[in-house]
Every structure is written in C-alpha cells, then in structure tokens.
C-alpha cells in the first residue's frame, strides 16, 4: 500500500509492520466452508477462554495462596502453565510444533536439546503471541516488557506532510492521486528497564511498543535475572514485526561482556508460513485496541487444516555464553551493546531472515499513522 511506503525499509524493500496479505487467488472450498469455519472458530475460542480462566485460578489464585511454600507454588505454576498453554495451542490448531537445532559450522553435529535453567536468558525474535504461548508451555519462563520514554517522532509522524513523492504522472488521477507520508527517521531510545509481567499480560501486550515509566517497579535485566527462579525471555526487538524481517535490536543488555559469565544465553528464531485464502497470517504486528489479541485468535481458529510454525534454535555451544565464542567472527565492528548486535546477527542467520533498519520507535510512529488514517 503506497500510503505506508514511508515505512518500507529502503535497503531491503520490506514493509515490516503491515500484516502479510494472502494471494489474490480465490479458494472455492474456503469460501464454501465459511459457515463451518466460523462455527469451528467460535468453539475453539470458547475452549481457549475456558483454559484462560482455569489458568487464572490455578496460577494466580491457588499459586498466590501457596506463596509460603515456594516449591509447591513453583509446581502449581509449572503445571498450570505448561498443561493449559499446550491445550490452548492445540485448540488453536497447533497440533505439532517442530523445533530444529541449527549449527553454524558445517560438519558439526547438533548437541543435546535445550535445557534452560533459572537465571538463563532466552532471546528470540517476536512476531506473534503464539511463540509466547509456546515458550510458556516448553520452559515456563519469566516474561519481561521493556520500559522506555515515548519516542520524540510521535508528533512528527502524526503531523507529517501527506506528500513526500507522487508516483506516476501528475494528473491528479490514478496512481498520481496516491500520496505517501514523508519518512520520519527515528533515533534509538534508551531502554530504562524492564517490568516482570505474567503470561496473560505478555500475550495482551503483543504488538504494542514499550510503555513509558509508571508507578510499576522497573528493574534492570540483570536484577530480574538474578532473582528469577526460572529462565527469562527477552525480545530485543521490543515489539512485534510481521515476520518478514528482523527489526533493529534495542540496547537491552547494558553493554554486557561477551562471552557472558555466570549464565547461559539461548537463541531462537520463529518463522511462520505466508498466509493463504484459507489460512490467515499467524503474525500479529498491529495490536487490537480492545481485548488484544482475541480478534486475531478468532481469525486463526477459522483455519481447518493444522497450523504450521517453525522454531529454529542455536546450540548452546555456539551461543554468546560459550567460553569459546569469538566476537570478531560475528561482529567485526564493536557497538554500544555488542551482545544485542551478536544476538541479532545470529538469530538472522539461523532463521535466514533479513534485517531492516526500523526499530520499535518506527513501529510506534507507524501505529499512530495507521490508526489516524483509518
């Protein structure tokens, strides 16, 4: 769409924020089965809502009452999260989620599967709430959301001149009538800290950008990691993309040394298949203003075939926590947060994704422009 061309990466030509559009080819059976698909989706969403209520009871009510007994509380939280998250994925159509260990060096055999422990970091790209649910099912981690000041480009993006260039002939009709907002460049904002959030809050925050500091306690990632009794999940993009590329990573690690000492870093990349007329896009880049992401869940549940998702993981021996890790083999030129840059390079490699120059600050400007023009 030409009106969003200002948010197309000039280096790759990728628009990382708009939801992927399925092919224009009509699917006769998909159209014919619309009533069946709607009924199936309603039943699936009802099951997910029931599972969500059970999660609240088990984890937030019974788990809270068991706080005097931390081992019992951890057991209840783990069972309530892993079991119900897997059932929710199954209800949404994710019958099987394959994982693959990807080695960077040829001729090297993958090692044993991941085994993150308390205080370890799981670093991933972020495209949807689906990987959040999968991570909860597999590792029962601690989720964190970044806190940062509102980007200064917001007012500029909202009031940007509607004409930057006019494609086609200047006749006032046809392609010449299509205008585009002028590009508003944004500089990276400082991440002030992180908030530890629940699984449900993490899912409902999918697609949004970092919030401004509030009365809620804000901690450094290192403090959260030290006090965590479970692995900690970090999304350095700080918001979701549409899965077509990797957004610019924010400086979330505060200049940590590489190789890191005292904990392990596990890197993974999530990829979704392009949408089709019968299967909507699984990425969730644009959040809903109310009950996010219930509408997206309903769209996904209308798909009758099983959903597909690919998760690629980097072996621990090749991560930045390996004491044999060579920084100059991945990042020739140092930057302020070398660990964030290393994670971005490695995740892009194992996922075979292109990196774009846009960050969460540009996503913030995009959301204001998108909602203001609708």
PDB file of C-alpha atoms in Angstrom, residues 181-360:
ATOM      1  CA  UNK A 181       3.782  10.327   4.215  1.00  0.00           C
ATOM      2  CA  UNK A 182       7.254  11.732   4.324  1.00  0.00           C
ATOM      3  CA  UNK A 183       9.747   9.462   6.011  1.00  0.00           C
ATOM      4  CA  UNK A 184      10.296  10.283   9.670  1.00  0.00           C
ATOM      5  CA  UNK A 185      13.603   8.944  10.879  1.00  0.00           C
ATOM      6  CA  UNK A 186      13.830   7.920  14.491  1.00  0.00           C
ATOM      7  CA  UNK A 187      16.860   7.569  16.676  1.00  0.00           C
ATOM      8  CA  UNK A 188      17.067   4.681  19.155  1.00  0.00           C
ATOM      9  CA  UNK A 189      15.523   5.448  22.532  1.00  0.00           C
ATOM     10  CA  UNK A 190      17.143   4.354  25.767  1.00  0.00           C
ATOM     11  CA  UNK A 191      15.545   1.342  27.441  1.00  0.00           C
ATOM     12  CA  UNK A 192      15.059   2.469  31.036  1.00  0.00           C
ATOM     13  CA  UNK A 193      14.482  -1.014  32.419  1.00  0.00           C
ATOM     14  CA  UNK A 194      12.069  -3.917  32.424  1.00  0.00           C
ATOM     15  CA  UNK A 195       8.831  -4.918  34.082  1.00  0.00           C
ATOM     16  CA  UNK A 196       8.236  -8.517  35.034  1.00  0.00           C
ATOM     17  CA  UNK A 197       4.794  -9.489  33.750  1.00  0.00           C
ATOM     18  CA  UNK A 198       2.526 -12.504  33.777  1.00  0.00           C
ATOM     19  CA  UNK A 199       1.840 -14.740  30.797  1.00  0.00           C
ATOM     20  CA  UNK A 200      -1.569 -13.173  30.184  1.00  0.00           C
ATOM     21  CA  UNK A 201      -0.179  -9.631  30.297  1.00  0.00           C
ATOM     22  CA  UNK A 202       2.598 -10.617  27.929  1.00  0.00           C
ATOM     23  CA  UNK A 203       0.086 -12.035  25.450  1.00  0.00           C
ATOM     24  CA  UNK A 204      -2.187  -8.983  25.701  1.00  0.00           C
ATOM     25  CA  UNK A 205       0.829  -6.704  25.090  1.00  0.00           C
ATOM     26  CA  UNK A 206       1.719  -8.403  21.809  1.00  0.00           C
ATOM     27  CA  UNK A 207       2.117  -5.826  19.064  1.00  0.00           C
ATOM     28  CA  UNK A 208       2.427  -2.840  21.371  1.00  0.00           C
ATOM     29  CA  UNK A 209       5.575  -0.781  21.845  1.00  0.00           C
ATOM     30  CA  UNK A 210       7.414  -0.193  25.143  1.00  0.00           C
ATOM     31  CA  UNK A 211       5.453   1.787  27.684  1.00  0.00           C
ATOM     32  CA  UNK A 212       6.574   4.934  29.452  1.00  0.00           C
ATOM     33  CA  UNK A 213       7.780   4.728  33.064  1.00  0.00           C
ATOM     34  CA  UNK A 214       4.893   4.466  35.501  1.00  0.00           C
ATOM     35  CA  UNK A 215       4.298   3.614  39.141  1.00  0.00           C
ATOM     36  CA  UNK A 216       5.042  -0.058  38.456  1.00  0.00           C
ATOM     37  CA  UNK A 217       8.503  -1.124  39.655  1.00  0.00           C
ATOM     38  CA  UNK A 218      11.187  -1.097  36.981  1.00  0.00           C
ATOM     39  CA  UNK A 219      14.303  -3.238  37.261  1.00  0.00           C
ATOM     40  CA  UNK A 220      17.367  -3.904  35.197  1.00  0.00           C
ATOM     41  CA  UNK A 221      17.509  -7.115  33.220  1.00  0.00           C
ATOM     42  CA  UNK A 222      20.416  -8.257  35.368  1.00  0.00           C
ATOM     43  CA  UNK A 223      18.435  -7.761  38.587  1.00  0.00           C
ATOM     44  CA  UNK A 224      15.479  -9.723  37.192  1.00  0.00           C
ATOM     45  CA  UNK A 225      17.782 -12.494  36.029  1.00  0.00           C
ATOM     46  CA  UNK A 226      19.498 -12.747  39.415  1.00  0.00           C
ATOM     47  CA  UNK A 227      16.236 -13.083  41.340  1.00  0.00           C
ATOM     48  CA  UNK A 228      14.418 -15.324  38.844  1.00  0.00           C
ATOM     49  CA  UNK A 229      13.700 -18.937  39.747  1.00  0.00           C
ATOM     50  CA  UNK A 230      13.054 -19.686  36.079  1.00  0.00           C
ATOM     51  CA  UNK A 231      14.588 -18.757  32.693  1.00  0.00           C
ATOM     52  CA  UNK A 232      13.958 -15.220  31.476  1.00  0.00           C
ATOM     53  CA  UNK A 233      12.642 -14.487  27.965  1.00  0.00           C
ATOM     54  CA  UNK A 234      13.860 -11.336  26.227  1.00  0.00           C
ATOM     55  CA  UNK A 235      12.571  -9.934  22.920  1.00  0.00           C
ATOM     56  CA  UNK A 236      15.217  -7.323  21.941  1.00  0.00           C
ATOM     57  CA  UNK A 237      13.038  -6.015  19.101  1.00  0.00           C
ATOM     58  CA  UNK A 238      10.746  -4.740  21.899  1.00  0.00           C
ATOM     59  CA  UNK A 239       7.675  -5.151  19.669  1.00  0.00           C
ATOM     60  CA  UNK A 240       6.361  -7.492  17.002  1.00  0.00           C
ATOM     61  CA  UNK A 241       7.025  -7.394  13.277  1.00  0.00           C
ATOM     62  CA  UNK A 242       5.031  -9.149  10.571  1.00  0.00           C
ATOM     63  CA  UNK A 243       7.628 -11.923  10.480  1.00  0.00           C
ATOM     64  CA  UNK A 244       9.138 -10.932   7.134  1.00  0.00           C
ATOM     65  CA  UNK A 245      12.294  -9.452   8.648  1.00  0.00           C
ATOM     66  CA  UNK A 246      14.174  -8.764  11.853  1.00  0.00           C
ATOM     67  CA  UNK A 247      13.724  -5.331  13.397  1.00  0.00           C
ATOM     68  CA  UNK A 248      16.589  -3.346  14.868  1.00  0.00           C
ATOM     69  CA  UNK A 249      17.518  -4.709  18.288  1.00  0.00           C
ATOM     70  CA  UNK A 250      17.426  -2.239  21.151  1.00  0.00           C
ATOM     71  CA  UNK A 251      20.304  -1.963  23.606  1.00  0.00           C
ATOM     72  CA  UNK A 252      18.729  -4.208  26.232  1.00  0.00           C
ATOM     73  CA  UNK A 253      21.825  -5.845  27.697  1.00  0.00           C
ATOM     74  CA  UNK A 254      23.528  -2.675  29.002  1.00  0.00           C
ATOM     75  CA  UNK A 255      26.882  -3.418  27.430  1.00  0.00           C
ATOM     76  CA  UNK A 256      27.328  -6.927  28.854  1.00  0.00           C
ATOM     77  CA  UNK A 257      30.694  -8.533  28.158  1.00  0.00           C
ATOM     78  CA  UNK A 258      30.956 -11.377  25.650  1.00  0.00           C
ATOM     79  CA  UNK A 259      31.340 -14.247  26.321  1.00  0.00           C
ATOM     80  CA  UNK A 260      28.946 -13.792  29.220  1.00  0.00           C
ATOM     81  CA  UNK A 261      29.804 -15.314  32.567  1.00  0.00           C
ATOM     82  CA  UNK A 262      27.589 -16.966  35.186  1.00  0.00           C
ATOM     83  CA  UNK A 263      24.598 -17.787  32.990  1.00  0.00           C
ATOM     84  CA  UNK A 264      23.698 -19.124  29.566  1.00  0.00           C
ATOM     85  CA  UNK A 265      22.071 -17.429  26.587  1.00  0.00           C
ATOM     86  CA  UNK A 266      19.770 -19.469  24.347  1.00  0.00           C
ATOM     87  CA  UNK A 267      18.984 -18.023  20.906  1.00  0.00           C
ATOM     88  CA  UNK A 268      15.994 -18.991  18.770  1.00  0.00           C
ATOM     89  CA  UNK A 269      14.126 -17.781  15.694  1.00  0.00           C
ATOM     90  CA  UNK A 270      10.413 -18.215  14.911  1.00  0.00           C
ATOM     91  CA  UNK A 271       9.176 -18.368  11.311  1.00  0.00           C
ATOM     92  CA  UNK A 272       5.590 -18.540  10.016  1.00  0.00           C
ATOM     93  CA  UNK A 273       4.394 -19.603   6.591  1.00  0.00           C
ATOM     94  CA  UNK A 274       2.828 -16.906   4.367  1.00  0.00           C
ATOM     95  CA  UNK A 275      -0.963 -16.639   4.652  1.00  0.00           C
ATOM     96  CA  UNK A 276      -3.315 -18.223   2.145  1.00  0.00           C
ATOM     97  CA  UNK A 277      -7.025 -17.632   1.408  1.00  0.00           C
ATOM     98  CA  UNK A 278      -7.869 -20.445   3.832  1.00  0.00           C
ATOM     99  CA  UNK A 279      -5.186 -19.702   6.445  1.00  0.00           C
ATOM    100  CA  UNK A 280      -4.792 -16.161   7.850  1.00  0.00           C
ATOM    101  CA  UNK A 281      -1.494 -14.678   8.837  1.00  0.00           C
ATOM    102  CA  UNK A 282      -0.126 -16.006  12.129  1.00  0.00           C
ATOM    103  CA  UNK A 283       1.964 -12.903  12.782  1.00  0.00           C
ATOM    104  CA  UNK A 284       0.380 -10.203  14.929  1.00  0.00           C
ATOM    105  CA  UNK A 285       2.053  -6.902  14.225  1.00  0.00           C
ATOM    106  CA  UNK A 286      -0.873  -4.496  14.674  1.00  0.00           C
ATOM    107  CA  UNK A 287      -2.456  -4.848  18.134  1.00  0.00           C
ATOM    108  CA  UNK A 288      -6.143  -4.540  18.738  1.00  0.00           C
ATOM    109  CA  UNK A 289      -7.329  -1.645  20.877  1.00  0.00           C
ATOM    110  CA  UNK A 290      -9.594  -3.867  23.000  1.00  0.00           C
ATOM    111  CA  UNK A 291      -9.218  -7.466  24.145  1.00  0.00           C
ATOM    112  CA  UNK A 292      -5.954  -7.916  22.284  1.00  0.00           C
ATOM    113  CA  UNK A 293      -5.404 -10.442  20.630  1.00  0.00           C
ATOM    114  CA  UNK A 294      -8.886 -12.016  20.729  1.00  0.00           C
ATOM    115  CA  UNK A 295      -9.806 -10.977  17.183  1.00  0.00           C
ATOM    116  CA  UNK A 296      -6.562 -12.407  15.814  1.00  0.00           C
ATOM    117  CA  UNK A 297      -7.188 -15.636  17.727  1.00  0.00           C
ATOM    118  CA  UNK A 298     -10.628 -15.939  16.111  1.00  0.00           C
ATOM    119  CA  UNK A 299      -9.131 -15.453  12.635  1.00  0.00           C
ATOM    120  CA  UNK A 300      -6.552 -18.157  13.277  1.00  0.00           C
ATOM    121  CA  UNK A 301      -9.189 -20.561  14.593  1.00  0.00           C
ATOM    122  CA  UNK A 302     -11.144 -20.297  11.325  1.00  0.00           C
ATOM    123  CA  UNK A 303      -8.430 -22.343   9.646  1.00  0.00           C
ATOM    124  CA  UNK A 304      -9.425 -26.014   9.397  1.00  0.00           C
ATOM    125  CA  UNK A 305      -6.021 -27.540   8.461  1.00  0.00           C
ATOM    126  CA  UNK A 306      -3.373 -27.753  11.207  1.00  0.00           C
ATOM    127  CA  UNK A 307      -1.303 -24.611  11.708  1.00  0.00           C
ATOM    128  CA  UNK A 308       2.385 -24.627  10.845  1.00  0.00           C
ATOM    129  CA  UNK A 309       5.206 -22.932  12.709  1.00  0.00           C
ATOM    130  CA  UNK A 310       8.967 -23.378  12.522  1.00  0.00           C
ATOM    131  CA  UNK A 311      11.244 -22.800  15.503  1.00  0.00           C
ATOM    132  CA  UNK A 312      14.985 -22.859  14.949  1.00  0.00           C
ATOM    133  CA  UNK A 313      17.326 -22.932  17.913  1.00  0.00           C
ATOM    134  CA  UNK A 314      21.056 -22.326  18.176  1.00  0.00           C
ATOM    135  CA  UNK A 315      23.085 -24.909  20.102  1.00  0.00           C
ATOM    136  CA  UNK A 316      24.405 -23.652  23.408  1.00  0.00           C
ATOM    137  CA  UNK A 317      27.977 -24.355  22.313  1.00  0.00           C
ATOM    138  CA  UNK A 318      27.634 -21.680  19.598  1.00  0.00           C
ATOM    139  CA  UNK A 319      25.859 -19.028  21.683  1.00  0.00           C
ATOM    140  CA  UNK A 320      27.499 -15.916  23.184  1.00  0.00           C
ATOM    141  CA  UNK A 321      27.660 -17.711  26.548  1.00  0.00           C
ATOM    142  CA  UNK A 322      30.134 -20.277  25.214  1.00  0.00           C
ATOM    143  CA  UNK A 323      33.615 -19.521  26.503  1.00  0.00           C
ATOM    144  CA  UNK A 324      34.994 -20.414  23.053  1.00  0.00           C
ATOM    145  CA  UNK A 325      32.806 -17.798  21.339  1.00  0.00           C
ATOM    146  CA  UNK A 326      34.749 -15.372  19.135  1.00  0.00           C
ATOM    147  CA  UNK A 327      33.142 -11.930  18.913  1.00  0.00           C
ATOM    148  CA  UNK A 328      35.058 -10.792  15.817  1.00  0.00           C
ATOM    149  CA  UNK A 329      33.723 -13.772  13.848  1.00  0.00           C
ATOM    150  CA  UNK A 330      30.191 -12.374  14.182  1.00  0.00           C
ATOM    151  CA  UNK A 331      30.550  -8.636  14.785  1.00  0.00           C
ATOM    152  CA  UNK A 332      33.689  -7.149  13.202  1.00  0.00           C
ATOM    153  CA  UNK A 333      32.985  -3.638  14.474  1.00  0.00           C
ATOM    154  CA  UNK A 334      32.015  -3.112  18.134  1.00  0.00           C
ATOM    155  CA  UNK A 335      28.951  -1.082  19.108  1.00  0.00           C
ATOM    156  CA  UNK A 336      27.427   0.190  22.354  1.00  0.00           C
ATOM    157  CA  UNK A 337      25.643  -3.097  23.087  1.00  0.00           C
ATOM    158  CA  UNK A 338      27.726  -5.756  21.394  1.00  0.00           C
ATOM    159  CA  UNK A 339      25.671  -8.597  22.892  1.00  0.00           C
ATOM    160  CA  UNK A 340      22.472  -7.249  21.305  1.00  0.00           C
ATOM    161  CA  UNK A 341      24.210  -6.990  17.927  1.00  0.00           C
ATOM    162  CA  UNK A 342      25.574 -10.532  18.226  1.00  0.00           C
ATOM    163  CA  UNK A 343      22.120 -11.880  19.055  1.00  0.00           C
ATOM    164  CA  UNK A 344      20.617 -10.044  16.079  1.00  0.00           C
ATOM    165  CA  UNK A 345      23.233 -11.423  13.668  1.00  0.00           C
ATOM    166  CA  UNK A 346      22.924 -14.999  14.921  1.00  0.00           C
ATOM    167  CA  UNK A 347      19.107 -15.014  15.003  1.00  0.00           C
ATOM    168  CA  UNK A 348      19.005 -13.627  11.454  1.00  0.00           C
ATOM    169  CA  UNK A 349      21.400 -16.349  10.328  1.00  0.00           C
ATOM    170  CA  UNK A 350      19.639 -19.332  11.853  1.00  0.00           C
ATOM    171  CA  UNK A 351      16.254 -18.035  10.701  1.00  0.00           C
ATOM    172  CA  UNK A 352      17.524 -16.932   7.272  1.00  0.00           C
ATOM    173  CA  UNK A 353      15.897 -13.552   7.790  1.00  0.00           C
ATOM    174  CA  UNK A 354      16.867 -10.132   6.508  1.00  0.00           C
ATOM    175  CA  UNK A 355      17.488  -7.325   8.956  1.00  0.00           C
ATOM    176  CA  UNK A 356      15.897  -3.907   8.495  1.00  0.00           C
ATOM    177  CA  UNK A 357      16.863  -0.539   9.891  1.00  0.00           C
ATOM    178  CA  UNK A 358      13.499   0.066  11.546  1.00  0.00           C
ATOM    179  CA  UNK A 359      13.123  -0.337  15.302  1.00  0.00           C
ATOM    180  CA  UNK A 360      10.301  -0.194  17.801  1.00  0.00           C
TER     181      UNK A 360
END
